[in-house]
Amino acid sequence: MSPILNHPILYPLQKCKTLSTLKQIHAQMITTGIILHTYPVSRLLLASSALTTNISYTLAIFNQVQNPTIFLYNILISSLTKRDQTHVAFSLYTCIITKNLKPNCYTYPSLFKACRGLLWLQCGRALHAHVLKFLEPTYDQFVRSSLLNFYSCFGNINVCRYLFDQINQPDLATWNSILSAYGHNTSVKYDACVSNSQDDSSLSLEVLHLFNQMQKSWVKPNEVTLVALISACADLGAVSQGTWAHVYLLRNNLKLNGIVGSALITMYSNCGCLEIAYQLFDELPERDTYCYNVMIRGLAVHGHGQEALDVFNKLLLEGLIPDGFSILSVMCACSHVGLVEQGWRYFDTMQSDYGIEPQLEHYGCLIDLLGRAGQVKEAEEIIRTMPMMPNAALWRSLLGAARVHGYSEIGETALKYLIELEPETSGNYVLLSNLYATVNRWDDVKRVRNLMKEQAIKKLPGTSTVEINGAIHEFASGDKTHPKAKTIYLKLEDINRRLQEHGHKSRTIEVLFDIEEEDKEDHLSYHSERLAIAFALIECNSDSPIKIIKNLRVCNDCHESTKLISKIYGREIIVRDRIRFHNFRDGNCSCLDYW
């Protein structure tokens, strides 16, 4: 071993705990001349950066080095990024370039890790270009993984996947990065109050596929892996796979911390297993504000408004501080059960009581709260007077409320803004078309449909999924591609016959106006959730609830018919649409027709 690497002065440096002691060692390194060697200087830089929050002393040490090597630059850049001194780290990187030093594979990972937030997006992209310039084609998996992490933070799935596919034998950190990249893009899809317009279930399915590949590679998952997997199961309603992840966690003695616990609570809530979610919430050894938030949200979307408010009060009693999402969740709980005054009160006092500035999402929830209660004009006034520009979700919420309560002029106004913000989103046109149909304005229905044709806008197809024995089956409206399609349609005929025997008359007013009346009824009968229910009645144990996941909002006719199916067949049917859960039992729905 080199005498420099084994110099006696380096041992006290490793154990140094105070800045004064460090300065004494620094003085000895100067007097002995060891300070002239790269490795001892690197140890001194690391010790200095660990002991003091003032980086001036560390930079003074570095500035005394004549012609510092790329190794020393890398050491200091890494230390600075760990202490959130990103600007200084990039200044050092600029020095590397200007002094014609060649960056290597150890230069970039810490810099990419520091590029968090939109302010650093362009810097990260510029670094990527430098990687291609200075390292291509020799840069290693560590650099690729850091690039993957960087693009994952900004939701760029395509680039993440390309980088991942270039990595041979990815390690656990790399697997977690790609799984989290897909997970970040699905975690915000399912909103408690205002539905989104995109269907990203394919991303969640890809998480399950990647996890299966990871298992085949013999890389053992950890808590981070399982959070990504559980979140995907929550999105898909895949309770069997989510339960498997829960059992794996327990059997392998992995830590059930607040992050993992919150993911499990969300998964069980989204899969219709609210009792299990609440039991898990009660049993968590430590609960932070985020744990409370996801439990409140779970209760809210299941229509348990008062219970959600009770959990919020419990959060306050435990001395935890609510955040913006806490207020959003309780407002959504109020919205789903018509507690207008309580919802208003939470909005009005969030700043004075908790120091939380209302954001766009809170205004959106307030508009949803008023719109559901029929206060459509008041909701429109909120949009026009709010201190920030409303986004498409707010106008869509107003349009939906106008459709339900027959405010055609307000609906037209909302659509005008929606077309400016989202000219290619079909759901906006469909909402207005249905509004016109409700008030028998058939010429306007035709005008909206023709506008969709002129703009080549296609209606987002309705799909429903049902999990049977761990396998997810997906159905589209009028779908005949399922291997058991003939049996399903025979069952559907039986369902329709029995519905008619019990006096059900299809609500065809919102179906396309240019379809014959008898064809309208057929069109409704073949909606995706009807096919999923028919299949589940054939395949599911008669004692187990039928759980359906829809990508769109449930229509009025399907809502009425599903209530009756639950009574005729004596089955509990749980439907999760884009907005909330509907628990059908004995001819009734948990939403009490307030949806």
Coordinates of C-alpha atoms in Angstrom, one line a residue:
M1 CA 0.0 0.0 0.0
S2 CA 1.2 3.5 -0.8
P3 CA 2.7 5.4 2.2
I4 CA 0.4 8.3 1.4
L5 CA -2.7 6.2 1.6
N6 CA -1.6 4.7 4.9
H7 CA -0.2 7.9 6.5
P8 CA -0.8 8.1 10.3
I9 CA -2.4 11.5 10.1
L10 CA -5.3 10.2 8.1
Y11 CA -6.6 8.0 11.1
P12 CA -7.4 11.0 13.4
L13 CA -8.9 12.7 10.4
Q14 CA -11.5 9.9 10.0
K15 CA -12.5 10.3 13.6
C16 CA -12.5 14.0 13.8
K17 CA -15.7 15.5 15.4
T18 CA -15.1 19.2 15.8
L19 CA -14.0 21.9 13.5
S20 CA -11.2 23.1 15.8
T21 CA -9.7 19.6 15.8
L22 CA -10.0 19.5 12.0
K23 CA -8.1 22.7 11.7
Q24 CA -5.3 21.3 13.9
I25 CA -5.0 18.3 11.6
H26 CA -5.1 20.5 8.6
A27 CA -2.1 22.5 10.0
Q28 CA -0.2 19.2 10.5
M29 CA -0.9 18.2 6.9
I30 CA 0.5 21.5 5.7
T31 CA 3.7 21.2 7.8
T32 CA 4.3 17.6 6.9
G33 CA 3.7 18.3 3.2
I34 CA 1.0 15.6 2.9
I35 CA -1.4 18.4 1.8
L36 CA 0.4 18.3 -1.6
H37 CA -1.1 14.8 -2.4
T38 CA -4.5 14.3 -3.9
Y39 CA -5.8 11.5 -1.6
P40 CA -5.2 13.2 1.7
V41 CA -6.8 16.4 0.4
S42 CA -9.9 14.5 -0.7
R43 CA -10.2 13.1 2.9
L44 CA -9.8 16.6 4.3
L45 CA -12.5 18.0 2.0
L46 CA -14.9 15.2 3.0
A47 CA -14.3 15.8 6.7
S48 CA -14.7 19.5 6.4
S49 CA -17.9 19.3 4.5
A50 CA -19.3 16.9 7.1
L51 CA -18.4 19.0 10.1
T52 CA -19.5 22.5 9.1
T53 CA -22.5 24.1 7.5
N54 CA -20.3 26.9 6.3
I55 CA -18.9 25.9 3.0
S56 CA -16.3 28.7 2.9
Y57 CA -13.7 26.7 4.8
T58 CA -14.2 23.7 2.5
L59 CA -13.8 25.9 -0.5
A60 CA -10.8 27.6 0.9
I61 CA -9.1 24.2 1.3
F62 CA -9.9 23.3 -2.3
N63 CA -8.8 26.7 -3.7
Q64 CA -5.3 26.2 -2.2
V65 CA -4.8 23.1 -4.3
Q66 CA -2.8 23.8 -7.4
N67 CA -4.2 22.1 -10.5
P68 CA -6.8 20.0 -8.8
T69 CA -7.6 16.7 -10.5
I70 CA -11.1 15.6 -11.7
F71 CA -11.1 13.2 -8.7
L72 CA -11.0 16.2 -6.3
Y73 CA -13.6 18.1 -8.3
N74 CA -15.9 15.0 -8.1
I75 CA -15.4 14.6 -4.3
L76 CA -16.3 18.3 -3.7
I77 CA -19.3 18.3 -6.1
S78 CA -20.7 15.2 -4.4
S79 CA -20.3 16.8 -1.0
L80 CA -21.9 20.0 -2.0
T81 CA -25.0 18.4 -3.7
K82 CA -25.6 16.4 -0.5
R83 CA -25.8 19.7 1.3
D84 CA -28.2 21.3 -1.2
Q85 CA -25.4 23.6 -2.5
T86 CA -26.4 23.0 -6.1
H87 CA -25.4 26.4 -7.4
V88 CA -21.9 26.0 -6.1
A89 CA -21.7 22.5 -7.4
F90 CA -22.6 23.6 -10.9
S91 CA -20.0 26.5 -10.6
L92 CA -17.4 23.8 -10.0
Y93 CA -18.6 21.8 -12.9
T94 CA -18.2 25.0 -15.1
C95 CA -14.6 25.2 -13.9
I96 CA -14.0 21.6 -15.0
I97 CA -15.2 22.5 -18.5
T98 CA -13.4 25.8 -18.8
K99 CA -10.1 24.3 -17.5
N100 CA -10.4 21.6 -20.2
L101 CA -10.5 18.8 -17.6
K102 CA -12.5 15.8 -18.9
P103 CA -15.5 14.8 -16.7
N104 CA -15.8 11.1 -16.0
C105 CA -18.5 8.7 -14.9
Y106 CA -18.2 9.9 -11.3
T107 CA -18.8 13.6 -12.2
Y108 CA -22.4 13.4 -13.3
P109 CA -24.5 11.2 -10.9
S110 CA -24.5 13.7 -8.0
L111 CA -25.3 16.6 -10.3
F112 CA -28.3 14.8 -11.8
K113 CA -29.4 13.9 -8.3
A114 CA -29.3 17.7 -7.5
C115 CA -31.5 18.6 -10.5
R116 CA -34.8 18.5 -8.7
G117 CA -37.6 20.9 -9.5
L118 CA -38.5 22.7 -12.7
L119 CA -35.8 25.3 -12.1
W120 CA -33.1 22.6 -12.8
L121 CA -34.8 20.8 -15.7
Q122 CA -32.9 22.7 -18.4
C123 CA -29.6 22.2 -16.5
G124 CA -30.3 18.5 -16.3
R125 CA -30.9 18.3 -20.0
A126 CA -27.7 20.2 -20.7
L127 CA -25.8 17.7 -18.5
H128 CA -27.3 14.9 -20.5
A129 CA -25.9 16.4 -23.7
H130 CA -22.5 16.7 -22.0
V131 CA -22.7 13.0 -21.0
L132 CA -23.2 12.1 -24.7
K133 CA -20.4 14.5 -25.7
F134 CA -17.8 13.5 -23.1
L135 CA -18.6 9.9 -22.1
E136 CA -20.4 8.3 -25.1
P137 CA -20.2 5.3 -25.7
T138 CA -18.4 4.3 -22.6
Y139 CA -20.6 5.7 -19.7
D140 CA -21.6 3.1 -17.2
Q141 CA -24.8 1.9 -15.6
F142 CA -24.4 4.2 -12.7
V143 CA -24.6 7.2 -15.0
R144 CA -27.5 5.7 -16.9
S145 CA -29.3 5.1 -13.6
S146 CA -28.8 8.7 -12.5
L147 CA -30.2 9.9 -15.8
L148 CA -33.2 7.6 -15.4
N149 CA -33.8 9.0 -11.9
F150 CA -33.6 12.6 -13.2
Y151 CA -36.1 12.0 -16.0
S152 CA -38.3 10.0 -13.6
C153 CA -38.7 13.1 -11.5
F154 CA -40.1 15.0 -14.4
G155 CA -42.4 12.2 -15.6
N156 CA -40.7 11.6 -18.9
I157 CA -41.6 7.9 -19.2
N158 CA -40.4 7.3 -22.8
V159 CA -36.8 8.5 -22.0
C160 CA -36.8 6.6 -18.7
R161 CA -37.8 3.4 -20.5
Y162 CA -35.2 3.9 -23.2
L163 CA -32.4 4.4 -20.6
F164 CA -33.6 1.4 -18.6
D165 CA -33.6 -0.9 -21.6
Q166 CA -29.9 0.0 -22.2
I167 CA -28.9 -1.2 -18.8
N168 CA -27.6 -4.8 -18.5
Q169 CA -28.6 -6.6 -15.3
P170 CA -30.1 -3.6 -13.5
D171 CA -29.6 -3.5 -9.7
L172 CA -32.3 -2.9 -7.1
A173 CA -31.9 0.9 -7.2
T174 CA -32.4 0.9 -11.0
W175 CA -35.5 -1.3 -10.8
N176 CA -36.9 1.0 -8.2
S177 CA -36.2 4.0 -10.4
I178 CA -38.1 2.7 -13.4
L179 CA -41.0 1.4 -11.3
S180 CA -41.3 4.7 -9.5
A181 CA -41.2 6.5 -12.9
Y182 CA -44.3 4.7 -14.0
G183 CA -45.8 5.1 -10.5
H184 CA -45.4 8.9 -10.5
N185 CA -47.5 9.2 -13.6
T186 CA -50.4 7.1 -12.2
S187 CA -50.5 8.4 -8.6
V188 CA -52.3 11.6 -9.5
K189 CA -54.7 10.1 -12.0
Y190 CA -57.5 9.2 -9.6
D191 CA -58.8 12.4 -8.1
A192 CA -61.4 12.4 -5.3
C193 CA -63.4 15.3 -6.7
V194 CA -62.7 16.2 -10.3
S195 CA -62.1 13.5 -12.9
N196 CA -59.2 13.6 -15.3
S197 CA -59.6 13.1 -19.0
Q198 CA -56.8 10.6 -19.6
D199 CA -56.8 6.8 -18.9
D200 CA -53.3 5.7 -17.8
S201 CA -54.1 2.2 -16.6
S202 CA -51.6 0.9 -19.2
L203 CA -48.8 2.5 -17.1
S204 CA -49.9 0.6 -14.0
L205 CA -50.1 -2.6 -16.0
E206 CA -46.5 -2.0 -17.1
V207 CA -45.5 -1.7 -13.4
L208 CA -46.9 -5.2 -12.8
H209 CA -45.1 -6.5 -15.9
L210 CA -41.8 -4.9 -14.9
F211 CA -42.1 -6.3 -11.4
N212 CA -42.6 -9.7 -12.9
Q213 CA -39.4 -9.3 -14.9
M214 CA -37.6 -8.1 -11.7
Q215 CA -38.6 -11.3 -9.9
K216 CA -37.2 -13.4 -12.7
S217 CA -33.9 -11.5 -12.4
W218 CA -33.6 -12.6 -8.8
V219 CA -33.3 -9.1 -7.5
K220 CA -35.2 -8.9 -4.1
P221 CA -37.6 -6.1 -3.7
N222 CA -37.5 -3.6 -0.8
E223 CA -40.0 -1.2 0.6
V224 CA -39.5 1.3 -2.3
T225 CA -40.2 -1.4 -4.8
L226 CA -43.4 -2.5 -3.0
V227 CA -44.7 1.1 -2.7
A228 CA -44.5 1.3 -6.6
L229 CA -46.2 -2.1 -6.9
I230 CA -48.9 -1.4 -4.4
S231 CA -49.7 2.0 -6.0
A232 CA -50.1 0.3 -9.4
C233 CA -52.5 -2.2 -7.8
A234 CA -54.4 0.7 -6.3
D235 CA -54.9 2.3 -9.7
L236 CA -56.0 -1.0 -11.3
G237 CA -58.1 -2.3 -8.4
A238 CA -55.9 -5.4 -8.4
V239 CA -56.5 -6.4 -4.8
S240 CA -55.0 -9.9 -5.2
Q241 CA -51.6 -8.6 -6.3
G242 CA -51.8 -5.8 -3.7
T243 CA -52.6 -8.3 -0.9
W244 CA -49.6 -10.5 -2.1
A245 CA -47.3 -7.4 -1.8
H246 CA -48.7 -6.8 1.8
V247 CA -48.1 -10.5 2.7
Y248 CA -44.6 -10.4 1.2
L249 CA -43.8 -7.3 3.2
L250 CA -44.8 -9.0 6.5
R251 CA -43.1 -12.4 5.8
N252 CA -39.8 -10.8 4.9
N253 CA -39.8 -8.5 7.9
L254 CA -39.7 -5.3 5.8
K255 CA -40.6 -2.1 7.5
L256 CA -44.2 -1.1 7.6
N257 CA -43.4 2.6 7.7
G258 CA -45.8 5.5 7.1
I259 CA -45.0 5.6 3.3
V260 CA -45.7 1.9 2.8
G261 CA -48.7 2.0 5.2
S262 CA -50.2 4.9 3.3
A263 CA -49.7 3.1 0.0
L264 CA -51.5 0.0 1.4
I265 CA -54.4 2.1 2.8
T266 CA -54.8 3.7 -0.6
M267 CA -54.7 0.3 -2.3
Y268 CA -57.3 -1.3 -0.1
S269 CA -59.5 1.8 -0.3
N270 CA -59.3 2.0 -4.1
C271 CA -60.0 -1.7 -4.4
G272 CA -63.2 -1.4 -2.4
C273 CA -61.9 -2.9 0.8
L274 CA -62.5 0.1 3.1
E275 CA -62.8 -2.0 6.3
I276 CA -59.3 -3.5 5.7
A277 CA -57.9 0.0 4.9
Y278 CA -59.3 1.4 8.2
Q279 CA -58.1 -1.6 10.2
L280 CA -54.6 -1.1 8.8
F281 CA -54.8 2.6 9.5
D282 CA -55.6 1.9 13.2
E283 CA -52.8 -0.7 13.5
L284 CA -50.0 1.5 12.1
P285 CA -47.4 2.1 14.8
E286 CA -46.8 5.7 13.6
R287 CA -49.2 7.9 11.7
D288 CA -48.2 11.2 10.1
T289 CA -50.4 13.7 8.4
Y290 CA -50.0 11.9 5.0
C291 CA -51.4 8.7 6.5
Y292 CA -54.4 10.6 7.8
N293 CA -54.9 12.3 4.4
V294 CA -55.1 9.0 2.5
M295 CA -57.5 7.6 5.0
I296 CA -59.7 10.7 4.9
R297 CA -59.6 10.5 1.1
G298 CA -60.6 6.8 1.1
L299 CA -63.6 7.5 3.3
A300 CA -64.5 10.4 1.2
V301 CA -64.7 8.6 -2.2
H302 CA -66.7 5.8 -0.5
G303 CA -69.3 8.3 0.5
H304 CA -68.5 8.1 4.3
G305 CA -68.4 11.9 4.8
Q306 CA -69.0 12.1 8.5
E307 CA -66.5 9.4 9.2
A308 CA -63.9 11.3 7.1
L309 CA -64.5 14.4 9.2
D310 CA -64.1 12.4 12.4
V311 CA -60.7 11.2 11.2
F312 CA -59.7 14.8 10.4
N313 CA -60.7 15.8 13.9
K314 CA -58.6 12.9 15.2
L315 CA -55.6 14.3 13.3
L316 CA -56.0 17.6 15.1
L317 CA -56.4 15.9 18.5
E318 CA -53.1 14.0 18.0
G319 CA -51.3 17.4 17.5
L320 CA -50.6 16.9 13.8
I321 CA -50.7 19.8 11.5
P322 CA -53.0 19.5 8.5
D323 CA -51.7 20.4 5.1
G324 CA -53.3 21.5 1.8
F325 CA -54.2 17.9 0.9
S326 CA -55.9 17.4 4.3
I327 CA -58.2 20.3 3.6
L328 CA -58.8 19.1 0.1
S329 CA -59.7 15.7 1.4
V330 CA -62.2 16.9 3.9
M331 CA -63.8 19.2 1.4
C332 CA -64.2 16.3 -1.0
A333 CA -65.8 14.3 1.8
C334 CA -68.3 17.1 2.3
S335 CA -68.9 17.3 -1.5
H336 CA -69.8 13.7 -1.9
V337 CA -72.5 13.7 0.8
G338 CA -73.8 17.3 0.3
L339 CA -72.4 18.9 3.5
V340 CA -72.2 22.3 1.7
E341 CA -71.9 24.5 4.8
Q342 CA -69.2 22.4 6.4
G343 CA -67.2 22.3 3.1
W344 CA -67.5 26.1 2.8
R345 CA -66.3 26.5 6.4
Y346 CA -63.2 24.4 5.8
F347 CA -62.4 26.5 2.7
D348 CA -63.0 29.8 4.5
T349 CA -60.9 29.0 7.5
M350 CA -58.0 27.1 6.0
Q351 CA -55.8 30.2 5.9
S352 CA -56.8 31.7 9.3
D353 CA -56.9 28.4 11.2
Y354 CA -54.0 26.5 9.6
G355 CA -52.0 29.0 7.6
I356 CA -52.8 27.2 4.3
E357 CA -53.2 29.4 1.2
P358 CA -56.0 28.1 -1.0
Q359 CA -54.7 26.6 -4.2
L360 CA -56.3 25.9 -7.6
E361 CA -57.3 22.4 -6.3
H362 CA -59.2 23.8 -3.3
Y363 CA -61.2 26.1 -5.6
G364 CA -61.9 23.2 -7.8
C365 CA -63.3 21.2 -4.9
L366 CA -65.4 24.2 -3.8
I367 CA -66.9 24.4 -7.3
D368 CA -67.6 20.7 -7.2
L369 CA -69.2 21.0 -3.7
L370 CA -71.5 23.8 -4.9
G371 CA -72.2 22.2 -8.3
R372 CA -73.3 18.9 -6.9
A373 CA -75.7 20.7 -4.5
G374 CA -77.3 22.5 -7.5
Q375 CA -75.7 25.9 -6.7
V376 CA -74.4 26.1 -10.2
K377 CA -74.7 29.9 -10.5
E378 CA -72.7 30.3 -7.3
A379 CA -70.1 27.9 -8.6
E380 CA -69.8 29.9 -11.8
E381 CA -69.3 33.1 -9.7
I382 CA -66.5 31.4 -7.8
I383 CA -64.7 30.6 -11.1
R384 CA -65.0 34.2 -12.3
T385 CA -63.8 35.8 -9.1
M386 CA -61.1 33.4 -7.9
P387 CA -57.6 35.0 -7.7
M388 CA -56.0 32.6 -10.3
M389 CA -56.8 31.5 -13.8
P390 CA -59.1 28.4 -13.7
N391 CA -57.8 25.3 -15.4
A392 CA -59.7 22.8 -17.6
A393 CA -60.6 20.6 -14.6
L394 CA -62.6 23.5 -13.0
W395 CA -64.5 24.3 -16.1
R396 CA -65.2 20.6 -16.7
S397 CA -66.6 20.3 -13.1
L398 CA -68.9 23.3 -13.8
L399 CA -70.0 21.8 -17.1
G400 CA -70.8 18.5 -15.4
A401 CA -72.9 20.3 -12.7
A402 CA -74.6 22.3 -15.5
R403 CA -75.5 19.0 -17.2
V404 CA -76.9 17.4 -14.1
H405 CA -79.0 20.5 -13.1
G406 CA -80.0 21.7 -16.6
Y407 CA -78.1 25.0 -16.8
S408 CA -77.5 25.0 -20.6
E409 CA -76.2 28.5 -20.8
I410 CA -73.6 28.0 -18.1
G411 CA -72.7 24.7 -19.8
E412 CA -72.1 26.5 -23.1
T413 CA -69.9 29.1 -21.4
A414 CA -67.9 26.3 -19.7
L415 CA -67.4 24.5 -23.0
K416 CA -66.2 27.6 -24.7
Y417 CA -63.3 27.8 -22.2
L418 CA -62.7 24.1 -22.3
I419 CA -62.3 24.1 -26.0
E420 CA -59.6 26.8 -25.7
L421 CA -57.8 24.8 -23.0
E422 CA -58.4 21.2 -24.2
P423 CA -59.6 21.3 -27.9
E424 CA -59.1 17.6 -28.4
T425 CA -60.7 16.2 -25.2
S426 CA -63.9 14.4 -26.2
G427 CA -65.5 14.2 -22.8
N428 CA -66.1 18.0 -22.8
Y429 CA -68.2 17.8 -26.0
V430 CA -70.0 14.7 -24.7
L431 CA -71.0 16.5 -21.5
L432 CA -72.5 19.4 -23.4
S433 CA -74.2 17.1 -25.9
N434 CA -75.8 15.2 -23.0
L435 CA -76.9 18.5 -21.4
Y436 CA -78.7 19.5 -24.6
A437 CA -80.3 16.0 -24.8
T438 CA -81.6 16.4 -21.2
V439 CA -83.5 19.5 -22.1
N440 CA -84.5 18.2 -25.6
R441 CA -82.4 20.6 -27.6
W442 CA -81.8 18.1 -30.4
D443 CA -80.5 20.6 -32.9
D444 CA -77.8 21.6 -30.5
V445 CA -77.0 18.0 -29.9
K446 CA -76.5 17.5 -33.6
R447 CA -74.4 20.7 -33.8
V448 CA -72.0 19.5 -31.0
R449 CA -71.7 16.0 -32.6
N450 CA -71.0 17.6 -36.0
L451 CA -68.4 19.8 -34.4
M452 CA -66.7 16.7 -33.0
K453 CA -66.7 15.1 -36.4
E454 CA -65.2 18.3 -38.0
Q455 CA -62.4 18.4 -35.5
A456 CA -61.9 14.6 -35.8
I457 CA -62.5 14.2 -32.1
K458 CA -63.3 10.7 -31.0
K459 CA -65.1 9.8 -27.9
L460 CA -63.0 8.1 -25.3
P461 CA -64.2 4.5 -25.1
G462 CA -65.6 3.3 -21.9
T463 CA -63.8 0.4 -20.3
S464 CA -64.4 -1.6 -17.2
T465 CA -62.1 -4.1 -15.4
V466 CA -62.9 -6.9 -13.0
E467 CA -60.5 -9.1 -11.1
I468 CA -61.3 -12.8 -11.0
N469 CA -59.0 -15.2 -9.2
G470 CA -56.0 -12.8 -9.5
A471 CA -56.5 -12.2 -13.2
I472 CA -57.7 -8.8 -14.5
H473 CA -60.3 -8.9 -17.3
E474 CA -61.0 -5.7 -19.3
F475 CA -64.2 -5.0 -21.2
A476 CA -65.1 -2.2 -23.6
S477 CA -68.6 -1.2 -24.7
G478 CA -70.0 -3.8 -27.1
D479 CA -66.8 -5.9 -26.6
K480 CA -66.9 -9.4 -28.1
T481 CA -63.2 -10.2 -27.9
H482 CA -63.3 -12.0 -24.6
P483 CA -62.7 -15.8 -24.8
K484 CA -66.1 -16.4 -23.1
A485 CA -68.0 -13.7 -25.1
K486 CA -70.8 -16.1 -26.1
T487 CA -71.5 -17.1 -22.5
I488 CA -71.3 -13.5 -21.3
Y489 CA -73.8 -12.3 -23.9
L490 CA -76.2 -15.2 -23.0
K491 CA -75.9 -14.0 -19.3
L492 CA -76.5 -10.5 -20.4
E493 CA -79.8 -11.5 -22.1
D494 CA -80.9 -13.1 -18.9
I495 CA -80.0 -9.9 -17.0
N496 CA -81.9 -7.7 -19.4
R497 CA -85.0 -10.0 -19.3
R498 CA -85.1 -10.0 -15.6
L499 CA -84.6 -6.2 -15.5
Q500 CA -87.6 -5.8 -17.7
E501 CA -89.6 -8.2 -15.5
H502 CA -88.8 -6.0 -12.6
G503 CA -90.1 -2.9 -14.4
H504 CA -86.8 -1.4 -15.5
K505 CA -87.1 1.0 -18.4
S506 CA -83.8 2.2 -20.0
R507 CA -83.0 5.9 -19.7
T508 CA -82.1 6.5 -23.3
I509 CA -82.3 10.3 -23.4
E510 CA -78.5 10.8 -23.4
V511 CA -77.7 8.1 -26.0
L512 CA -76.8 9.3 -29.5
F513 CA -80.0 10.9 -30.9
D514 CA -79.7 9.3 -34.4
I515 CA -80.0 5.8 -33.1
E516 CA -83.4 4.0 -33.2
E517 CA -85.1 3.7 -29.8
E518 CA -84.7 -0.1 -29.6
D519 CA -81.1 0.2 -30.6
K520 CA -80.5 2.7 -27.9
E521 CA -81.6 0.2 -25.3
D522 CA -79.2 -2.4 -26.8
H523 CA -76.4 0.2 -26.8
L524 CA -76.9 0.8 -23.1
S525 CA -77.1 -3.0 -22.4
Y526 CA -73.7 -3.5 -23.8
H527 CA -71.9 -0.8 -21.8
S528 CA -68.6 -2.0 -20.4
E529 CA -69.7 -2.4 -16.8
R530 CA -72.7 -4.5 -17.8
L531 CA -70.4 -6.9 -19.6
A532 CA -68.1 -7.0 -16.6
I533 CA -71.0 -7.6 -14.2
A534 CA -72.3 -10.4 -16.4
F535 CA -68.9 -12.1 -16.5
A536 CA -68.5 -11.7 -12.7
L537 CA -71.9 -13.3 -12.1
I538 CA -70.8 -16.3 -14.1
E539 CA -67.3 -16.6 -12.6
C540 CA -67.4 -15.2 -9.0
N541 CA -68.3 -17.0 -5.9
S542 CA -71.9 -16.1 -4.9
D543 CA -70.8 -14.8 -1.5
S544 CA -68.1 -12.5 -2.7
P545 CA -68.7 -8.8 -3.7
I546 CA -68.3 -8.0 -7.4
K547 CA -65.8 -5.2 -7.8
I548 CA -65.7 -3.2 -11.1
I549 CA -63.3 -0.4 -12.0
K550 CA -64.5 2.1 -14.7
N551 CA -62.3 4.6 -16.6
L552 CA -65.3 7.0 -17.0
R553 CA -68.1 8.1 -14.9
V554 CA -71.0 5.7 -14.6
C555 CA -74.0 6.7 -16.7
N556 CA -77.5 7.2 -15.2
D557 CA -79.0 4.1 -16.8
C558 CA -76.2 1.8 -15.7
H559 CA -76.5 3.3 -12.2
E560 CA -80.2 2.5 -12.1
S561 CA -79.9 -0.9 -13.6
T562 CA -77.0 -1.9 -11.3
K563 CA -79.1 -1.1 -8.3
L564 CA -81.8 -3.4 -9.6
I565 CA -79.2 -6.2 -10.5
S566 CA -77.9 -6.2 -6.9
K567 CA -81.4 -6.9 -5.7
I568 CA -82.4 -9.4 -8.4
Y569 CA -79.3 -11.5 -8.0
G570 CA -78.7 -10.9 -4.3
R571 CA -75.2 -9.7 -4.9
E572 CA -73.1 -6.8 -3.6
I573 CA -71.7 -4.8 -6.5
I574 CA -69.0 -2.2 -5.9
V575 CA -68.2 0.1 -8.9
R576 CA -65.4 2.6 -8.8
D577 CA -65.7 5.2 -11.5
R578 CA -63.7 8.3 -12.3
I579 CA -65.2 10.2 -9.4
R580 CA -66.1 7.9 -6.5
F581 CA -67.3 4.5 -5.3
H582 CA -70.8 3.2 -5.7
N583 CA -71.7 0.3 -3.4
F584 CA -74.9 -1.4 -4.7
R585 CA -76.7 -3.6 -2.3
D586 CA -80.4 -4.8 -2.1
G587 CA -81.5 -2.3 -4.8
N588 CA -79.8 0.7 -3.2
C589 CA -76.5 2.6 -3.7
S590 CA -74.3 4.0 -1.1
C591 CA -74.2 7.4 -2.9
L592 CA -78.0 7.8 -2.2
D593 CA -78.2 9.0 -5.8
Y594 CA -76.1 12.1 -4.9
W595 CA -73.3 11.8 -7.4

